[in-house]
């Protein structure tokens, strides 16, 4: 078992499994965190691990141990936390090995691309929690100040009764993007298209803000690309346990590529987040404002409502404000702050495996609904009722004809 890390202020010793782009990103984030030391890098490709270790050493930090397996790293040095940054299909066995050795675990998103493996991880995490171990899944945008402000208002009653929300990711990916790798655009290796790859973060934020999803109804299409199995366009409606209704829209066929945004609407306020920044925020200032709105027939129902976004978050988190320093590192950095505190205090992390499981089930439910042509209950997805459904997306007749003509 790992040493008791809740009773000391010494940095937690972190091993990063997977020394590719995202693993190196985790290492850089950890190096900037006074509560963490990177002590091991694990990769089945020796040059990847040693290359990442070279970068860390060049930054002035102590050179971490490099090994081919997590078991070797655990045997050779003291480790408190294991960050799993490997391909998604390897998450289960790596999490199992780390937890069996009494280590806390951080899993890079997605939790997995299949529900059976995701359920395995959830079971491992539940058992680990009983032993005082923390397991968290990266969902760094839940820690963006703009999204924190919106979720706080939604969950705390600031928006009144939250009635609806919209998540829209309108990006563009060329045919060359999909042709650049055999794994791109496949169900087995890519896990999905515009929703799973491009829209998953925004879907997660909508789920986090509106409540637990109950049922989803969806349609998907392959409308603008050739030679791929997955969708480039998807729309869905979601009913939440709060009664709120949501809309999901994701596409990689929106030239020239616009933003990822989500909106939350309620009886006393509304907000919009655009590319991680607060675009709009308004909460009714008092009962008199609500009373006057009730008697109004104007489109907005309120004369000149004040956009309060600049009063809610710092300027660098407002649309049109200055850029946030090291923005790409900051998101993961805020989540790692939460993870370190959760380990120190023995509380649950801000993002649990169960949280990630629900968001993954929402995406999987979208694909199942579109394939079967019927609404799908999210709990049925989680329980495994649709595990055998193989997603299918058909090219539109127009797109198929255009492709044939070319």
mmCIF file of N, CA, C and O in Angstrom, residues 275-308:
data_model
loop_
_atom_site.group_PDB
_atom_site.id
_atom_site.type_symbol
_atom_site.label_atom_id
_atom_site.label_comp_id
_atom_site.label_asym_id
_atom_site.label_seq_id
_atom_site.Cartn_x
_atom_site.Cartn_y
_atom_site.Cartn_z
ATOM 1 N N UNK A 275 -16.227 28.802 -26.204
ATOM 2 C CA UNK A 275 -14.800 28.460 -26.206
ATOM 3 C C UNK A 275 -14.171 28.723 -24.840
ATOM 4 O O UNK A 275 -13.136 29.410 -24.726
ATOM 5 N N UNK A 276 -14.806 28.179 -23.804
ATOM 6 C CA UNK A 276 -14.301 28.175 -22.426
ATOM 7 C C UNK A 276 -14.401 29.524 -21.723
ATOM 8 O O UNK A 276 -13.982 29.649 -20.562
ATOM 9 N N UNK A 277 -14.925 30.534 -22.399
ATOM 10 C CA UNK A 277 -15.046 31.854 -21.785
ATOM 11 C C UNK A 277 -16.510 32.243 -21.645
ATOM 12 O O UNK A 277 -17.364 31.808 -22.424
ATOM 13 N N UNK A 278 -16.799 33.089 -20.666
ATOM 14 C CA UNK A 278 -18.171 33.510 -20.409
ATOM 15 C C UNK A 278 -18.580 34.556 -21.431
ATOM 16 O O UNK A 278 -17.985 35.638 -21.513
ATOM 17 N N UNK A 279 -19.569 34.220 -22.233
ATOM 18 C CA UNK A 279 -20.061 35.119 -23.268
ATOM 19 C C UNK A 279 -21.244 35.947 -22.783
ATOM 20 O O UNK A 279 -21.432 37.094 -23.223
ATOM 21 N N UNK A 280 -22.059 35.371 -21.901
ATOM 22 C CA UNK A 280 -23.221 36.090 -21.369
ATOM 23 C C UNK A 280 -23.597 35.494 -20.020
ATOM 24 O O UNK A 280 -23.496 34.272 -19.817
ATOM 25 N N UNK A 281 -24.026 36.366 -19.106
ATOM 26 C CA UNK A 281 -24.481 35.910 -17.793
ATOM 27 C C UNK A 281 -25.433 36.956 -17.230
ATOM 28 O O UNK A 281 -25.095 38.140 -17.140
ATOM 29 N N UNK A 282 -26.619 36.507 -16.881
ATOM 30 C CA UNK A 282 -27.577 37.428 -16.252
ATOM 31 C C UNK A 282 -28.454 36.668 -15.271
ATOM 32 O O UNK A 282 -29.028 35.624 -15.606
ATOM 33 N N UNK A 283 -28.543 37.200 -14.064
ATOM 34 C CA UNK A 283 -29.444 36.699 -13.039
ATOM 35 C C UNK A 283 -30.352 37.845 -12.623
ATOM 36 O O UNK A 283 -29.879 38.983 -12.438
ATOM 37 N N UNK A 284 -31.650 37.584 -12.497
ATOM 38 C CA UNK A 284 -32.588 38.638 -12.096
ATOM 39 C C UNK A 284 -32.121 39.278 -10.793
ATOM 40 O O UNK A 284 -31.862 38.569 -9.814
ATOM 41 N N UNK A 285 -31.979 40.602 -10.757
ATOM 42 C CA UNK A 285 -31.434 41.246 -9.558
ATOM 43 C C UNK A 285 -32.355 41.196 -8.350
ATOM 44 O O UNK A 285 -31.885 41.205 -7.218
ATOM 45 N N UNK A 286 -33.666 41.142 -8.568
ATOM 46 C CA UNK A 286 -34.595 41.136 -7.437
ATOM 47 C C UNK A 286 -35.978 40.708 -7.906
ATOM 48 O O UNK A 286 -36.222 40.514 -9.111
ATOM 49 N N UNK A 287 -36.895 40.585 -6.936
ATOM 50 C CA UNK A 287 -38.254 40.153 -7.253
ATOM 51 C C UNK A 287 -38.978 41.156 -8.129
ATOM 52 O O UNK A 287 -39.816 40.787 -8.955
ATOM 53 N N UNK A 288 -38.650 42.437 -7.965
ATOM 54 C CA UNK A 288 -39.311 43.464 -8.767
ATOM 55 C C UNK A 288 -39.006 43.287 -10.249
ATOM 56 O O UNK A 288 -39.877 43.474 -11.111
ATOM 57 N N UNK A 289 -37.768 42.904 -10.544
ATOM 58 C CA UNK A 289 -37.402 42.680 -11.945
ATOM 59 C C UNK A 289 -38.194 41.523 -12.526
ATOM 60 O O UNK A 289 -38.660 41.581 -13.677
ATOM 61 N N UNK A 290 -38.359 40.456 -11.753
ATOM 62 C CA UNK A 290 -39.146 39.319 -12.214
ATOM 63 C C UNK A 290 -40.606 39.708 -12.407
ATOM 64 O O UNK A 290 -41.257 39.307 -13.374
ATOM 65 N N UNK A 291 -41.137 40.514 -11.489
ATOM 66 C CA UNK A 291 -42.543 40.928 -11.588
ATOM 67 C C UNK A 291 -42.774 41.781 -12.812
ATOM 68 O O UNK A 291 -43.770 41.620 -13.527
ATOM 69 N N UNK A 292 -41.852 42.689 -13.110
ATOM 70 C CA UNK A 292 -42.024 43.541 -14.284
ATOM 71 C C UNK A 292 -41.893 42.737 -15.558
ATOM 72 O O UNK A 292 -42.578 42.998 -16.551
ATOM 73 N N UNK A 293 -41.020 41.732 -15.533
ATOM 74 C CA UNK A 293 -40.862 40.890 -16.723
ATOM 75 C C UNK A 293 -42.129 40.101 -16.993
ATOM 76 O O UNK A 293 -42.498 39.885 -18.141
ATOM 77 N N UNK A 294 -42.793 39.669 -15.932
ATOM 78 C CA UNK A 294 -43.997 38.866 -16.106
ATOM 79 C C UNK A 294 -45.093 39.625 -16.820
ATOM 80 O O UNK A 294 -45.949 39.029 -17.462
ATOM 81 N N UNK A 295 -45.081 40.964 -16.710
ATOM 82 C CA UNK A 295 -46.127 41.773 -17.329
ATOM 83 C C UNK A 295 -45.727 42.282 -18.703
ATOM 84 O O UNK A 295 -46.497 42.995 -19.353
ATOM 85 N N UNK A 296 -44.534 41.927 -19.139
ATOM 86 C CA UNK A 296 -44.020 42.456 -20.399
ATOM 87 C C UNK A 296 -44.277 41.487 -21.536
ATOM 88 O O UNK A 296 -44.250 40.276 -21.357
ATOM 89 N N UNK A 297 -44.516 42.068 -22.719
ATOM 90 C CA UNK A 297 -44.706 41.241 -23.903
ATOM 91 C C UNK A 297 -43.542 41.372 -24.874
ATOM 92 O O UNK A 297 -43.608 40.891 -25.993
ATOM 93 N N UNK A 298 -42.468 42.028 -24.432
ATOM 94 C CA UNK A 298 -41.320 42.203 -25.300
ATOM 95 C C UNK A 298 -40.609 40.876 -25.536
ATOM 96 O O UNK A 298 -40.761 39.924 -24.762
ATOM 97 N N UNK A 299 -39.803 40.845 -26.582
ATOM 98 C CA UNK A 299 -39.092 39.619 -26.902
ATOM 99 C C UNK A 299 -38.208 39.184 -25.750
ATOM 100 O O UNK A 299 -38.166 38.006 -25.375
ATOM 101 N N UNK A 300 -37.473 40.133 -25.160
ATOM 102 C CA UNK A 300 -36.583 39.795 -24.057
ATOM 103 C C UNK A 300 -37.297 39.810 -22.718
ATOM 104 O O UNK A 300 -36.769 39.309 -21.737
ATOM 105 N N UNK A 301 -38.474 40.397 -22.649
ATOM 106 C CA UNK A 301 -39.291 40.478 -21.431
ATOM 107 C C UNK A 301 -38.703 41.413 -20.389
ATOM 108 O O UNK A 301 -39.363 41.750 -19.419
ATOM 109 N N UNK A 302 -37.469 41.852 -20.579
ATOM 110 C CA UNK A 302 -36.838 42.788 -19.649
ATOM 111 C C UNK A 302 -36.184 43.896 -20.463
ATOM 112 O O UNK A 302 -35.481 43.618 -21.434
ATOM 113 N N UNK A 303 -36.433 45.117 -20.077
ATOM 114 C CA UNK A 303 -35.843 46.242 -20.794
ATOM 115 C C UNK A 303 -34.357 46.366 -20.449
ATOM 116 O O UNK A 303 -33.991 46.513 -19.279
ATOM 117 N N UNK A 304 -33.516 46.239 -21.456
ATOM 118 C CA UNK A 304 -32.074 46.421 -21.306
ATOM 119 C C UNK A 304 -31.477 45.586 -20.162
ATOM 120 O O UNK A 304 -30.904 46.132 -19.212
ATOM 121 N N UNK A 305 -31.609 44.265 -20.215
ATOM 122 C CA UNK A 305 -31.007 43.443 -19.161
ATOM 123 C C UNK A 305 -29.484 43.600 -19.158
ATOM 124 O O UNK A 305 -28.853 43.620 -20.214
ATOM 125 N N UNK A 306 -28.914 43.731 -17.998
ATOM 126 C CA UNK A 306 -27.475 43.966 -17.866
ATOM 127 C C UNK A 306 -26.725 42.643 -17.992
ATOM 128 O O UNK A 306 -27.037 41.678 -17.283
ATOM 129 N N UNK A 307 -25.762 42.600 -18.885
ATOM 130 C CA UNK A 307 -24.893 41.436 -18.985
ATOM 131 C C UNK A 307 -23.902 41.510 -17.830
ATOM 132 O O UNK A 307 -23.056 42.415 -17.770
ATOM 133 N N UNK A 308 -23.985 40.561 -16.920
ATOM 134 C CA UNK A 308 -23.204 40.616 -15.681
ATOM 135 C C UNK A 308 -21.901 39.819 -15.741
ATOM 136 O O UNK A 308 -21.238 39.635 -14.726
#
